[in-house]
N, CA and C of each residue as an Amber inpcrd file, in Angstrom:
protein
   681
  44.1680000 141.5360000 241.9870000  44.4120000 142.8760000 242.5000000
  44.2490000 143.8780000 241.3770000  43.3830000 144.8560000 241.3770000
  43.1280000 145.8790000 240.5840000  44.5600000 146.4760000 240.0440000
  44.3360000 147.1000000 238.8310000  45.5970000 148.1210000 238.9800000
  45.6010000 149.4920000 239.2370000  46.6820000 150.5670000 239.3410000
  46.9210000 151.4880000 240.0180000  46.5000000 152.8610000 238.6140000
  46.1340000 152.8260000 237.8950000  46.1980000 153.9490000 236.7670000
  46.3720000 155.3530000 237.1360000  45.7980000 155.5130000 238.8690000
  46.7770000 156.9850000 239.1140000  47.7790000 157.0180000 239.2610000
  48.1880000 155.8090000 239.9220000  50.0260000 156.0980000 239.8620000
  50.6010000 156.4550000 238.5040000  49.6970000 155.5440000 237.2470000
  50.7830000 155.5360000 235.9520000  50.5020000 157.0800000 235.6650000
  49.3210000 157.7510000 236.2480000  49.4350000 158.7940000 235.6390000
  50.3010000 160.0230000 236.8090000  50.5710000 159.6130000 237.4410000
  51.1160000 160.2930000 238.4450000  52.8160000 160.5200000 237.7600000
  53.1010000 159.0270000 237.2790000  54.5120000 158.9070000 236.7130000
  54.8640000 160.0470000 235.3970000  53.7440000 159.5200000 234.5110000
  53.3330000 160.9750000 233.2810000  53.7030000 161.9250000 233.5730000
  52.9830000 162.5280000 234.9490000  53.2180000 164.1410000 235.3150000
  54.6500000 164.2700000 236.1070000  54.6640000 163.6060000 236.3130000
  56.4490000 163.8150000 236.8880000  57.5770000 163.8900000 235.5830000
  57.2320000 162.5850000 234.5760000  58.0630000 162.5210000 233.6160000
  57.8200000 163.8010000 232.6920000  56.8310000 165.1410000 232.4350000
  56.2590000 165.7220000 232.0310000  57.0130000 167.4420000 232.3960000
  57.5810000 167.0730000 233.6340000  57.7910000 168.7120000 234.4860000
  59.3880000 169.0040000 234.3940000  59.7620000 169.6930000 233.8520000
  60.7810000 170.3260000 233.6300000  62.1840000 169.9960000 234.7080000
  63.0260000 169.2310000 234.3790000  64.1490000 169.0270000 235.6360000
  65.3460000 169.7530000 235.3790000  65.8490000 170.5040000 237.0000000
  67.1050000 171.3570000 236.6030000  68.1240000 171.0220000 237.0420000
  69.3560000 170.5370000 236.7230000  70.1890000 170.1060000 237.4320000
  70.2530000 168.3770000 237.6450000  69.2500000 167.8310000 237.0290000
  68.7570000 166.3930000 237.5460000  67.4410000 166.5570000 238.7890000
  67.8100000 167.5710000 239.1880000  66.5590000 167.3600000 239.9850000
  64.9160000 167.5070000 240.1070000  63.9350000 166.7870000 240.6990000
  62.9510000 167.2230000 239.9300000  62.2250000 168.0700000 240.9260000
  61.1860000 168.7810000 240.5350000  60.6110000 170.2220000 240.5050000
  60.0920000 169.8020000 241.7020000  59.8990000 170.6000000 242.8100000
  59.2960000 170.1540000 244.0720000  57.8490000 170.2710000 243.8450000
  56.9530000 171.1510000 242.9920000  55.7040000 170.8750000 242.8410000
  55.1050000 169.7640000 241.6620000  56.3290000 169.0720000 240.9680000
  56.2030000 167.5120000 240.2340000  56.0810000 166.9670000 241.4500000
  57.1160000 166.6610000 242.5660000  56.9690000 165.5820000 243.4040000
  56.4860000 165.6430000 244.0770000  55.2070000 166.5620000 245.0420000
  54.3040000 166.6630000 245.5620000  52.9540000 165.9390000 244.5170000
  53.0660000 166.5980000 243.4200000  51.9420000 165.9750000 242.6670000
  52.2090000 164.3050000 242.4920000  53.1390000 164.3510000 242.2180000
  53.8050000 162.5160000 242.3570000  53.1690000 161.6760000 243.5650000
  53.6000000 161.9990000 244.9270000  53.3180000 161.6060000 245.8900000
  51.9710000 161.3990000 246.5250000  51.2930000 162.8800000 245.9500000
  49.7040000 162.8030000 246.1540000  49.2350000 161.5640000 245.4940000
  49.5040000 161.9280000 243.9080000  48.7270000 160.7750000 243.4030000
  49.0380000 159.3480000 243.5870000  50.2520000 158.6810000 244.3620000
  50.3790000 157.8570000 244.5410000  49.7160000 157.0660000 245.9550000
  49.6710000 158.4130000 246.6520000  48.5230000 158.2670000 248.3160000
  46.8600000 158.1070000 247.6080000  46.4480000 158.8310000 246.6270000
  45.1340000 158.5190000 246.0500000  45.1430000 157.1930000 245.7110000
  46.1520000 156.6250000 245.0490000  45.8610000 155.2710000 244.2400000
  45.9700000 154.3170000 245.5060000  46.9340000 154.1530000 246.5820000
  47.2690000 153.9630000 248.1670000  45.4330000 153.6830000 248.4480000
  44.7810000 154.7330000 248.6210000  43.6140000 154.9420000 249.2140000
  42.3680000 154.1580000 248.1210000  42.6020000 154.3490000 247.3390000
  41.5740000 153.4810000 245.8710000  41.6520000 152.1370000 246.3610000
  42.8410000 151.8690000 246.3130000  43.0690000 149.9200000 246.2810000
  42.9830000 149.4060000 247.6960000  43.3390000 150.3540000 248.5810000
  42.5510000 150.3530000 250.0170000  41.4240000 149.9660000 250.0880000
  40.6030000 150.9720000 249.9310000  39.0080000 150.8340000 249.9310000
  38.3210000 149.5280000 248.5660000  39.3990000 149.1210000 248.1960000
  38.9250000 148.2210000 247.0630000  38.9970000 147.2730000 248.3070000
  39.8210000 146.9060000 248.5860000  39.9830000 145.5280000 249.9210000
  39.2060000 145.4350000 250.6770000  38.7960000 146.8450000 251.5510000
  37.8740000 146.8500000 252.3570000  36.4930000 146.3300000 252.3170000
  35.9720000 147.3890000 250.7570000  34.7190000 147.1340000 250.4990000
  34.6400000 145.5640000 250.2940000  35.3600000 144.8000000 249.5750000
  34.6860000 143.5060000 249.3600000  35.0790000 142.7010000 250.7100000
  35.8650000 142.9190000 251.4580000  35.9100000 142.1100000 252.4940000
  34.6860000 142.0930000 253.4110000  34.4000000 143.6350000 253.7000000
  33.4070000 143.8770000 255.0160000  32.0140000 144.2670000 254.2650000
  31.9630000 144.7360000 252.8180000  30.7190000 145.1970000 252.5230000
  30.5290000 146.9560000 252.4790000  29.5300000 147.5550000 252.2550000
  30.1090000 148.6060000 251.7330000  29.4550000 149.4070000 253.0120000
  28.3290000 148.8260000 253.9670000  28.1390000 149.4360000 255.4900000
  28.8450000 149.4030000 256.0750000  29.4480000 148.3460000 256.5170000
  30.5550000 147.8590000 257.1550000  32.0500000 148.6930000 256.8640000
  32.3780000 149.2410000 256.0280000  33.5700000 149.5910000 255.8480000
  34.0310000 151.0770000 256.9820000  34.4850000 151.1890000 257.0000000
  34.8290000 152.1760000 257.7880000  36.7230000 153.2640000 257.0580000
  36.2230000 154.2740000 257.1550000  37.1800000 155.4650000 256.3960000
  38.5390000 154.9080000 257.7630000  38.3780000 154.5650000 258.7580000
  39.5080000 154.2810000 259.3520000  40.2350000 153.3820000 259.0440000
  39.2930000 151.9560000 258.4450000  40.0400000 150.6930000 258.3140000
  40.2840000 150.8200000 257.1550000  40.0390000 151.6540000 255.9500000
  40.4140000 152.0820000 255.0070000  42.0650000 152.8130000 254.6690000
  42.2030000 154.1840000 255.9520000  43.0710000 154.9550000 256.2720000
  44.4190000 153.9540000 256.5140000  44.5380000 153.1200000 257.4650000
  45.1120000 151.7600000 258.4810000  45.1040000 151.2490000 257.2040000
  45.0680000 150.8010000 256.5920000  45.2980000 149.4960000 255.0540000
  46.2100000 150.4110000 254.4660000  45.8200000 151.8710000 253.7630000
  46.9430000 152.4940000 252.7610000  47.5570000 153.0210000 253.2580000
  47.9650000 153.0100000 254.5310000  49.1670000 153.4950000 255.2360000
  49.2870000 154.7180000 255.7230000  48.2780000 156.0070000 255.3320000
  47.6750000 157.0610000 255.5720000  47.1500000 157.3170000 257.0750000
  47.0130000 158.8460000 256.9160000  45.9130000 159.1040000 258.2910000
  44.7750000 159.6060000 257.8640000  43.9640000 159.4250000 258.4500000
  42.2310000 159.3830000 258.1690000  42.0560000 161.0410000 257.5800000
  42.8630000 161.8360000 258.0870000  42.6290000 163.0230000 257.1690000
  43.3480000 163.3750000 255.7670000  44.1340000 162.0440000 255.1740000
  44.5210000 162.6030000 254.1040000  43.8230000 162.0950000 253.3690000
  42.9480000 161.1310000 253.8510000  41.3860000 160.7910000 252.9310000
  40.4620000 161.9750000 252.5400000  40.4390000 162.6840000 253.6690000
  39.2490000 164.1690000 252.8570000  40.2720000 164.9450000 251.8640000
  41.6380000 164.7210000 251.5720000  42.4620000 165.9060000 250.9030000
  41.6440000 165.1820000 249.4100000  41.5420000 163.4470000 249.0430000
  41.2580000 163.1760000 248.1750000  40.0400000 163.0160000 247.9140000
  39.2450000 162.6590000 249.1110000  37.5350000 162.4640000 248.6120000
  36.8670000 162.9900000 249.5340000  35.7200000 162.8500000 249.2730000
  34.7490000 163.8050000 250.0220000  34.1120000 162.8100000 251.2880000
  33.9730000 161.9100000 250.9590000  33.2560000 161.0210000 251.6960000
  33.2940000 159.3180000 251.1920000  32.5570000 158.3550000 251.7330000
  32.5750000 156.6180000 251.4990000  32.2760000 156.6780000 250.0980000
  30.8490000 157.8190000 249.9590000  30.2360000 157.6180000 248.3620000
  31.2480000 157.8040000 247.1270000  31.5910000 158.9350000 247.5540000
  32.7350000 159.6540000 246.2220000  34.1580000 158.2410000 246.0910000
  34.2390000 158.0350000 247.0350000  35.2180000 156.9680000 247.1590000
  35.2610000 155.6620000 246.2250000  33.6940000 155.1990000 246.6930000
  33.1230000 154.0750000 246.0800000  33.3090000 154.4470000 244.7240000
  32.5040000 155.4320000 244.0880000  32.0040000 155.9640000 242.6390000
  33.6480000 156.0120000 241.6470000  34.4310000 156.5940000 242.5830000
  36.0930000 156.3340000 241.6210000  36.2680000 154.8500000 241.7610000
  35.8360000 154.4070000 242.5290000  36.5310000 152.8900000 242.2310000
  35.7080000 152.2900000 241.3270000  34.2030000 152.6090000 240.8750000
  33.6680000 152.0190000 239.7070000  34.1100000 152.2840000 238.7190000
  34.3920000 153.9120000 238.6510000  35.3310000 154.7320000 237.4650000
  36.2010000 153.4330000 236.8790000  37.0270000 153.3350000 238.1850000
  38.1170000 152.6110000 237.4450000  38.5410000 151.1970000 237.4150000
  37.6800000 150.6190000 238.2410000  37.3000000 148.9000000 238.1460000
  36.3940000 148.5340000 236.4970000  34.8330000 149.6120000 236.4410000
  34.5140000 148.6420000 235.7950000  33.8100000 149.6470000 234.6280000
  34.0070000 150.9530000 234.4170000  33.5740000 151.6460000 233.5260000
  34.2800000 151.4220000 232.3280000  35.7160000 151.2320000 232.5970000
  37.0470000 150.7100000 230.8080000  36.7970000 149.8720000 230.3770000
  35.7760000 148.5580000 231.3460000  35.0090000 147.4980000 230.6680000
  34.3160000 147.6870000 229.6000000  33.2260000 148.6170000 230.6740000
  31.8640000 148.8610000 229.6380000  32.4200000 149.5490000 227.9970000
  33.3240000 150.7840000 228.8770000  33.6360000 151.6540000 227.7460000
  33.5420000 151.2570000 226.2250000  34.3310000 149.9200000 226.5010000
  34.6770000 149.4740000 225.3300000  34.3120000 148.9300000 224.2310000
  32.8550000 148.8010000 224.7230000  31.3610000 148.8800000 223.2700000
  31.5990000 150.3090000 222.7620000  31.8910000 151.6860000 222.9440000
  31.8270000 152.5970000 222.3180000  33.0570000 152.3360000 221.2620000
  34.1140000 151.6780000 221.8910000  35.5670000 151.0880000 220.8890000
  35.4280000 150.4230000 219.9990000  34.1760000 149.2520000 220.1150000
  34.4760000 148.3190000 218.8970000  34.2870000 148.9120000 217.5150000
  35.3100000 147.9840000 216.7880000  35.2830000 148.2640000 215.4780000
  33.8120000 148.3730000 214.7210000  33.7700000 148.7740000 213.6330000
  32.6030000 148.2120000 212.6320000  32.6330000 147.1100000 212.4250000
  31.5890000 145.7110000 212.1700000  31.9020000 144.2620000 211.8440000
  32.0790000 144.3550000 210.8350000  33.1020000 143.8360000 210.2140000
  33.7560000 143.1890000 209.1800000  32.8400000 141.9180000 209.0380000
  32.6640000 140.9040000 209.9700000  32.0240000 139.9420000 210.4690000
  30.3460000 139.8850000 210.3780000  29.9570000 139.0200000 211.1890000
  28.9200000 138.6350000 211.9430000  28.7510000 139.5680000 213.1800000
  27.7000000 140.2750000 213.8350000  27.0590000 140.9960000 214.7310000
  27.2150000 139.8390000 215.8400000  27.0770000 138.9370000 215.7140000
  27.0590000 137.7000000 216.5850000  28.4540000 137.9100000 216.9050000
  29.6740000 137.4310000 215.6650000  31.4700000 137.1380000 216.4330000
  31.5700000 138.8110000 217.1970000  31.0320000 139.9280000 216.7230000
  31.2490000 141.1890000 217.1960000  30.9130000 140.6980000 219.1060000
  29.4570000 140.6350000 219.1320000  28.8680000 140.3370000 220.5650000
  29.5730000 139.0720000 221.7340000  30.1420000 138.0410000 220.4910000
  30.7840000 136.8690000 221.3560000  32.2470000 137.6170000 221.8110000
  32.4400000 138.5160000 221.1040000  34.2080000 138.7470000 221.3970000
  34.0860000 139.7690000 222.8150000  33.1860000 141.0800000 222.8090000
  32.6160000 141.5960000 223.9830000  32.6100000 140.7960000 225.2260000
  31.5000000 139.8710000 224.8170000  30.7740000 139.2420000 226.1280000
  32.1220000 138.5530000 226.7150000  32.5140000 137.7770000 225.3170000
  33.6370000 136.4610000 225.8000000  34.8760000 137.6390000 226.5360000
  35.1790000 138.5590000 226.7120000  36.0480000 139.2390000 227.2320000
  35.4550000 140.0650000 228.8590000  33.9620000 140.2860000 228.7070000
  33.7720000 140.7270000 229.8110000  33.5380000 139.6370000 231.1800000
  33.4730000 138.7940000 230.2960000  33.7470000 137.6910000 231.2620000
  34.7070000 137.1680000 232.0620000  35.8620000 137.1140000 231.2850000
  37.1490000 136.7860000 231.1990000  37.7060000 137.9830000 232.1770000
  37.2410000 139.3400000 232.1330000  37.8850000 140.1750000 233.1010000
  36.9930000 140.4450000 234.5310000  36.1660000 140.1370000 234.1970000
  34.9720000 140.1570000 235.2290000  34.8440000 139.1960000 236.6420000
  34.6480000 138.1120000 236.1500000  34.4900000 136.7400000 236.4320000
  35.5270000 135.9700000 237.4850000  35.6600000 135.4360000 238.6980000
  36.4820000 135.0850000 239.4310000  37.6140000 136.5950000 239.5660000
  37.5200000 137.6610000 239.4420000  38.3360000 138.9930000 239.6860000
  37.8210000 140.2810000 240.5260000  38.7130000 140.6700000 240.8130000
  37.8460000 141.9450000 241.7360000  37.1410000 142.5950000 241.0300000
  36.8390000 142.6580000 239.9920000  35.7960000 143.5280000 239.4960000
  34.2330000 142.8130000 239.4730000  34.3020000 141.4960000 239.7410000
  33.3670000 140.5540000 240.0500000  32.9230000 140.6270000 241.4340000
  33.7950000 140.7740000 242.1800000  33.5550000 141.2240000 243.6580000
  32.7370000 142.3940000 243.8390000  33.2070000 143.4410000 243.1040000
  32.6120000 144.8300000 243.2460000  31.2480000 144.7910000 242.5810000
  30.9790000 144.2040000 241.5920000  29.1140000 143.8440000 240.8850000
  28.5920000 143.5470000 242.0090000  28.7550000 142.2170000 242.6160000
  28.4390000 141.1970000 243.7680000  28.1920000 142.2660000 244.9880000
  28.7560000 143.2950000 244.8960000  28.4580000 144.2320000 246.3420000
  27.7620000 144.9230000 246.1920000  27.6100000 144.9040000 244.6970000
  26.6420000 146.4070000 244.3370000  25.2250000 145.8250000 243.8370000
  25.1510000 144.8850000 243.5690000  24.0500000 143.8980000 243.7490000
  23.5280000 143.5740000 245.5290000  24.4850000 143.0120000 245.9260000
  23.5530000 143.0520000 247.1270000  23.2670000 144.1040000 248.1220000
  24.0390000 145.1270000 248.1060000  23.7880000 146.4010000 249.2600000
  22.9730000 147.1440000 248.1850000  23.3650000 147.5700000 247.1310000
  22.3680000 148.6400000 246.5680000  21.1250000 149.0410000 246.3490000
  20.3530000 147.9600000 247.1400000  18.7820000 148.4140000 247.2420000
  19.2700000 149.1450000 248.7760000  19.8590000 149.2940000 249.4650000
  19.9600000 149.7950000 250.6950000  20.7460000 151.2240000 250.4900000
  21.3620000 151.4220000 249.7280000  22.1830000 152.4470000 249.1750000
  21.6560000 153.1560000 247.5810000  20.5040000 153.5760000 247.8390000
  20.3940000 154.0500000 246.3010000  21.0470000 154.5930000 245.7090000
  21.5850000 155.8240000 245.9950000  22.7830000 156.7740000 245.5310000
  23.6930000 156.0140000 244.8980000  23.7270000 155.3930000 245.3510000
  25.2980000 154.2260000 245.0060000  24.6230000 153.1000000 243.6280000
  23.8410000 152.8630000 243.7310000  22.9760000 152.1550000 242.7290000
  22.4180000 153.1170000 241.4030000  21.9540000 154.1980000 242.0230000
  22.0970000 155.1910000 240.8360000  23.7390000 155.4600000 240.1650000
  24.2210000 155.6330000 241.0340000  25.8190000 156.0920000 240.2270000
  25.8090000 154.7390000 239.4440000  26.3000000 154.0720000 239.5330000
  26.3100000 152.6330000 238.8840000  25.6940000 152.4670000 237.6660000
  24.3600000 152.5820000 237.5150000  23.3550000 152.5870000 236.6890000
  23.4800000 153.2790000 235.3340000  24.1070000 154.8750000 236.0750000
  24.1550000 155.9280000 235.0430000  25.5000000 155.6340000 234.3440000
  26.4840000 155.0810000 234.9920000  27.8520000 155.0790000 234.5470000
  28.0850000 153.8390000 233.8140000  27.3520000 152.7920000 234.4240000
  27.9240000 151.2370000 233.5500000  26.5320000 150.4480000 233.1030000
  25.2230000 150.1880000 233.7550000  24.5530000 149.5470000 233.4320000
  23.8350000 150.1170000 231.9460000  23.2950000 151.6340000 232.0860000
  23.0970000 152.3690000 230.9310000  23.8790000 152.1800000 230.2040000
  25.2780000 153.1090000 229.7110000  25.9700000 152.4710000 228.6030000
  25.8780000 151.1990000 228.4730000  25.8540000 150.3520000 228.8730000
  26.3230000 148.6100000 228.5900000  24.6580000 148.6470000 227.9790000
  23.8960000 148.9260000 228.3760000  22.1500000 148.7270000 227.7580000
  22.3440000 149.6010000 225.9540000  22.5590000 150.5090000 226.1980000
  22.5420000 151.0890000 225.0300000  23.7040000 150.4210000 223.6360000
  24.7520000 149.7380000 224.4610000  25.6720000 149.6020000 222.9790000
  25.3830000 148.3380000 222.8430000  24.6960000 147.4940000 223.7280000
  23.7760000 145.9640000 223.5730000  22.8770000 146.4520000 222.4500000
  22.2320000 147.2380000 222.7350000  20.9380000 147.5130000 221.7260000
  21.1880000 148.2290000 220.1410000  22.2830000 148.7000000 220.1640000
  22.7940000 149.1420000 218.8190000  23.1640000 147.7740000 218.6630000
  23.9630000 146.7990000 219.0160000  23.9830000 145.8200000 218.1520000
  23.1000000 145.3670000 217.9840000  21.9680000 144.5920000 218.6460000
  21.1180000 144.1470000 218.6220000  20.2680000 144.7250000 217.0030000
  20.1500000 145.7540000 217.1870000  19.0950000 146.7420000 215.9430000
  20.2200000 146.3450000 214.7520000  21.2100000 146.2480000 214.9210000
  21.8570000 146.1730000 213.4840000  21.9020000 144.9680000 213.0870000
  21.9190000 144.1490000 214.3210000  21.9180000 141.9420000 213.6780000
  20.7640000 142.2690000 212.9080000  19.5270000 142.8300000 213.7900000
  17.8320000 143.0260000 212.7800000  18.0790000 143.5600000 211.4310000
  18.2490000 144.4290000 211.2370000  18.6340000 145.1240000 209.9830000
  19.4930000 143.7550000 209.0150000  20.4080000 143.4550000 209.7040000
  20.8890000 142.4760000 209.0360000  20.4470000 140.8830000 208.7880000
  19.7530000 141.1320000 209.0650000  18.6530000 139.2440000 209.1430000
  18.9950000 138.6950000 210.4420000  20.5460000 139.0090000 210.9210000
  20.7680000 137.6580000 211.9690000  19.8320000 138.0080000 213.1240000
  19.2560000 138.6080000 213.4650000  18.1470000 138.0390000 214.4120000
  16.7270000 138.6020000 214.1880000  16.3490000 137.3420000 214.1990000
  15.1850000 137.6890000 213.7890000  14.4280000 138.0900000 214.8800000
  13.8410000 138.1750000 216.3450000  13.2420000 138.6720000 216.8960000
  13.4160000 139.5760000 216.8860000  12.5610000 140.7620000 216.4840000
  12.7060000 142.1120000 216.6750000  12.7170000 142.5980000 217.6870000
  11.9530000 142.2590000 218.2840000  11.8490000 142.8540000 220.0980000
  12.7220000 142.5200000 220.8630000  13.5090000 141.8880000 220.5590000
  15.1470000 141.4390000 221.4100000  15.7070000 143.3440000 221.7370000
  15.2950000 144.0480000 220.4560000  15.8970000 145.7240000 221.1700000
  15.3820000 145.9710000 222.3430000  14.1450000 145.7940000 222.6270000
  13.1470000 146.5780000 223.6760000  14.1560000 145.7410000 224.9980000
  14.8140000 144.5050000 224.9690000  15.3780000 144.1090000 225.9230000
  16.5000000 143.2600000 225.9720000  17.2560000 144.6220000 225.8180000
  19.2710000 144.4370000 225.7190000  19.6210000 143.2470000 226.8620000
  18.8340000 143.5000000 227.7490000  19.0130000 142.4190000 229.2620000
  18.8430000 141.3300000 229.1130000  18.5960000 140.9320000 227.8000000
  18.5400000 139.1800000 227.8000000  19.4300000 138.6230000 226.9910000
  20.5420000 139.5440000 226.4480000  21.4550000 139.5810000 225.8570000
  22.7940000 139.1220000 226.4000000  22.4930000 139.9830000 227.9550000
  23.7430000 140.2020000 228.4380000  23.8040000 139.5760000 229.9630000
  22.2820000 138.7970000 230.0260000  22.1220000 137.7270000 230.7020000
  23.0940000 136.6150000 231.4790000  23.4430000 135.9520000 230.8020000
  24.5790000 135.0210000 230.7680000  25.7150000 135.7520000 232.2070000
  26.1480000 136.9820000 231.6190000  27.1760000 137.4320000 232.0480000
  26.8550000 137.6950000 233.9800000  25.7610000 138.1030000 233.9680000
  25.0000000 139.0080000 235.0580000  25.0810000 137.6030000 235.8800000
  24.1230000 136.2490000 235.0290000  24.0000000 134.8380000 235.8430000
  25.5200000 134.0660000 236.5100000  26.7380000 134.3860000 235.4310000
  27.7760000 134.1530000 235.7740000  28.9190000 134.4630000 237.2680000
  28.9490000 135.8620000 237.1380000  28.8190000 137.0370000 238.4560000
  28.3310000 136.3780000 239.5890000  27.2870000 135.9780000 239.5620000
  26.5320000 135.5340000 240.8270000  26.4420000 134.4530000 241.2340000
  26.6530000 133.2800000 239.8030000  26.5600000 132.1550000 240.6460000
  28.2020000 132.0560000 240.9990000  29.1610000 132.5740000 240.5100000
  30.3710000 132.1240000 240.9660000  30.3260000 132.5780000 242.5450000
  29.9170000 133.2110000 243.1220000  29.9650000 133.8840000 244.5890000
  29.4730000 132.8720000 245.7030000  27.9770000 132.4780000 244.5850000
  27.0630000 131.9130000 245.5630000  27.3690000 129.9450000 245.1730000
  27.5290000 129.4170000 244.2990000  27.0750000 128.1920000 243.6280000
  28.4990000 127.4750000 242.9780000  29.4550000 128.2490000 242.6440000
  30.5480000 127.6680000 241.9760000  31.2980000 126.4100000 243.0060000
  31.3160000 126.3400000 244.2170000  31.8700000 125.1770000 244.7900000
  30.7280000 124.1270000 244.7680000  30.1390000 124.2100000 244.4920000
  29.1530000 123.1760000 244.2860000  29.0950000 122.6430000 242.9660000
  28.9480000 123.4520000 242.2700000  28.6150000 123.1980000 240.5430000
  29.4220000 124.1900000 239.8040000  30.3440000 123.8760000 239.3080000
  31.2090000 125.0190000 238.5500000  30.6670000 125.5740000 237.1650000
  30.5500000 126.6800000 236.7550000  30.1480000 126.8360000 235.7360000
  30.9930000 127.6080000 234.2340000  30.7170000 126.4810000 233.4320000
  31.7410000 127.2230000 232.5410000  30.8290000 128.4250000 231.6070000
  31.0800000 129.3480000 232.0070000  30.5550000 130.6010000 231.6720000
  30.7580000 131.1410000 230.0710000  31.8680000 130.5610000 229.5620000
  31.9090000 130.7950000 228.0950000  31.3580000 130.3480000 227.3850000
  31.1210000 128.4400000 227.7910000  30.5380000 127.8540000 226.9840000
  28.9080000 128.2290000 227.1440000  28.4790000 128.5470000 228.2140000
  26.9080000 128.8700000 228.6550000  26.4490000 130.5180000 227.8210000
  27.5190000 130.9590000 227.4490000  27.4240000 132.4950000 226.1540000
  27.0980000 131.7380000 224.8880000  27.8560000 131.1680000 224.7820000
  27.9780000 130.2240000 223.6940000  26.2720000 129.7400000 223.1640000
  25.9880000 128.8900000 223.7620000  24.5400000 128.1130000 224.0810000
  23.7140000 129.8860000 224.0040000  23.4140000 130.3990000 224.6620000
  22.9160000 131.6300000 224.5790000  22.4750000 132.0420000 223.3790000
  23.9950000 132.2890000 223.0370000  23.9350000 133.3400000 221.8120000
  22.9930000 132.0010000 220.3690000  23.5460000 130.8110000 220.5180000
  22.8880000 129.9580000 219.6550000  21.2070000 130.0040000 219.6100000
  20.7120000 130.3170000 220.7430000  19.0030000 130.4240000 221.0480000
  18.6880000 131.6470000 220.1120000  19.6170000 132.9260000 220.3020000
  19.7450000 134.4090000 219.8120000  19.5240000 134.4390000 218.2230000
  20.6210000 133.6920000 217.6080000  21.2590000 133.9330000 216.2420000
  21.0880000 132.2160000 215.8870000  20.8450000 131.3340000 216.5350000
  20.7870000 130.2030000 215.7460000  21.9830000 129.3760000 215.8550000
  21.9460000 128.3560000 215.9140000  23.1150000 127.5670000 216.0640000
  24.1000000 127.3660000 214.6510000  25.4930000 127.5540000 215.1130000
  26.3910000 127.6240000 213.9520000  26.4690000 126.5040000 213.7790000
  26.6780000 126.7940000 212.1150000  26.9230000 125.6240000 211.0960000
  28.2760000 125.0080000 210.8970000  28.6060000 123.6820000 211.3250000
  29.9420000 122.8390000 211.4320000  30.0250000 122.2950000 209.9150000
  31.1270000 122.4980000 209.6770000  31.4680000 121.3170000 208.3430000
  32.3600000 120.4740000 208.2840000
């Protein structure tokens, strides 16, 4: 189950607004309440979409799940799209984000890339945010809009901070194919193959997805040296 980050920030702005008497400010607890019907409506439409798909969903069976009426959905979004696009916000963009976070290597460009991958996996992988790739993979040739948002928000960044590492292993000897920049996507391979076969292939053949990064990255940078 995803978590709620408007509520925590909903709590912020309450803990934030001036109380008189003990009591708190009637335009804190309106803002309180809203944002707790937004986050209500987020994790709603999180259920929906992966249950029924993202045609299939409907703003009613959405409304009916967070306990709401179908018009306090337009107070927060505009429509299915805007809906969808916050829930990438906040399913799977703090993922990506977090190539702009990493440290400088102290290390190897390689332990830098294994600690990434080995984590986007780990949050990705058998979790709702694995669900939500899996939907946006298969409806989004039918939904461009929705495939563009996506693209611009997580697949781009995730291409670009692949490829800064990538250019700096070069610079640094550890990989020697140079042209590995021109294509961040074979980098981050593994992860994309993981995603999909767990949906489609994992009761059949389970796959251990860390160790298959592992093997990867050894083709990449060369197999590490045991002593």
């Amino acid at each position: 189950m995803m978590k709620k980050p408007t509520t925590a920030a909903a709590t912020k702005v309450a803990s934030q607004t001036p109380r008189h008497g003990g009591e708190v400010a009637p335009a804190s607890s309106r803002a309180t309440r809203a944002a707790e019907r937004r986050a209500a409506i987020v994790e709603a439409a999180m259920e929906e979409f992966v249950a029924r798909g993202f045609a299939a969903t409907r703003l009613d069976d959405i409304a009916k799940r967070a306990g709401v009426a179908k018009g306090t959905i337009y107070l927060h979004f505009k429509d299915k799209e805007s809906m969808f696009e916050e829930l990438v916000r906040i399913v799977i963009v703090p993922v990506v984000a977090r190539l702009d976070a990493l440290p400088p290597p102290t290390g190897s460009v390689r332990d830098l890339i294994e600690m990434f991958a080995g984590n986007f996996i780990n949050e990705v992988i058998g979790t709702r945010r694995g669900d939500l790739v899996r939907l946006i993979v298969a409806e989004g040739p039918r939904f461009p809009a929705v495939a563009d948002f996506y693209y611009r928000e997580v697949v781009s960044r995730g291409m670009a901070g692949m490829r800064a590492l990538i250019e700096l292993g070069v610079a640094r000897g550890e990989i020697r194919q140079k042209n590995l920049a021109r294509y961040p996507q074979i980098l981050v391979a593994p992860a994309i193959i993981a995603v999909i076969w767990q949906s489609l292939f994992a009761r059949h053949a389970p796959l251990d997805a860390q160790d298959m990064l592992r093997v990867h990255l050894d083709l990449i940078f060369g197999e590490r040296r045991t002593t």
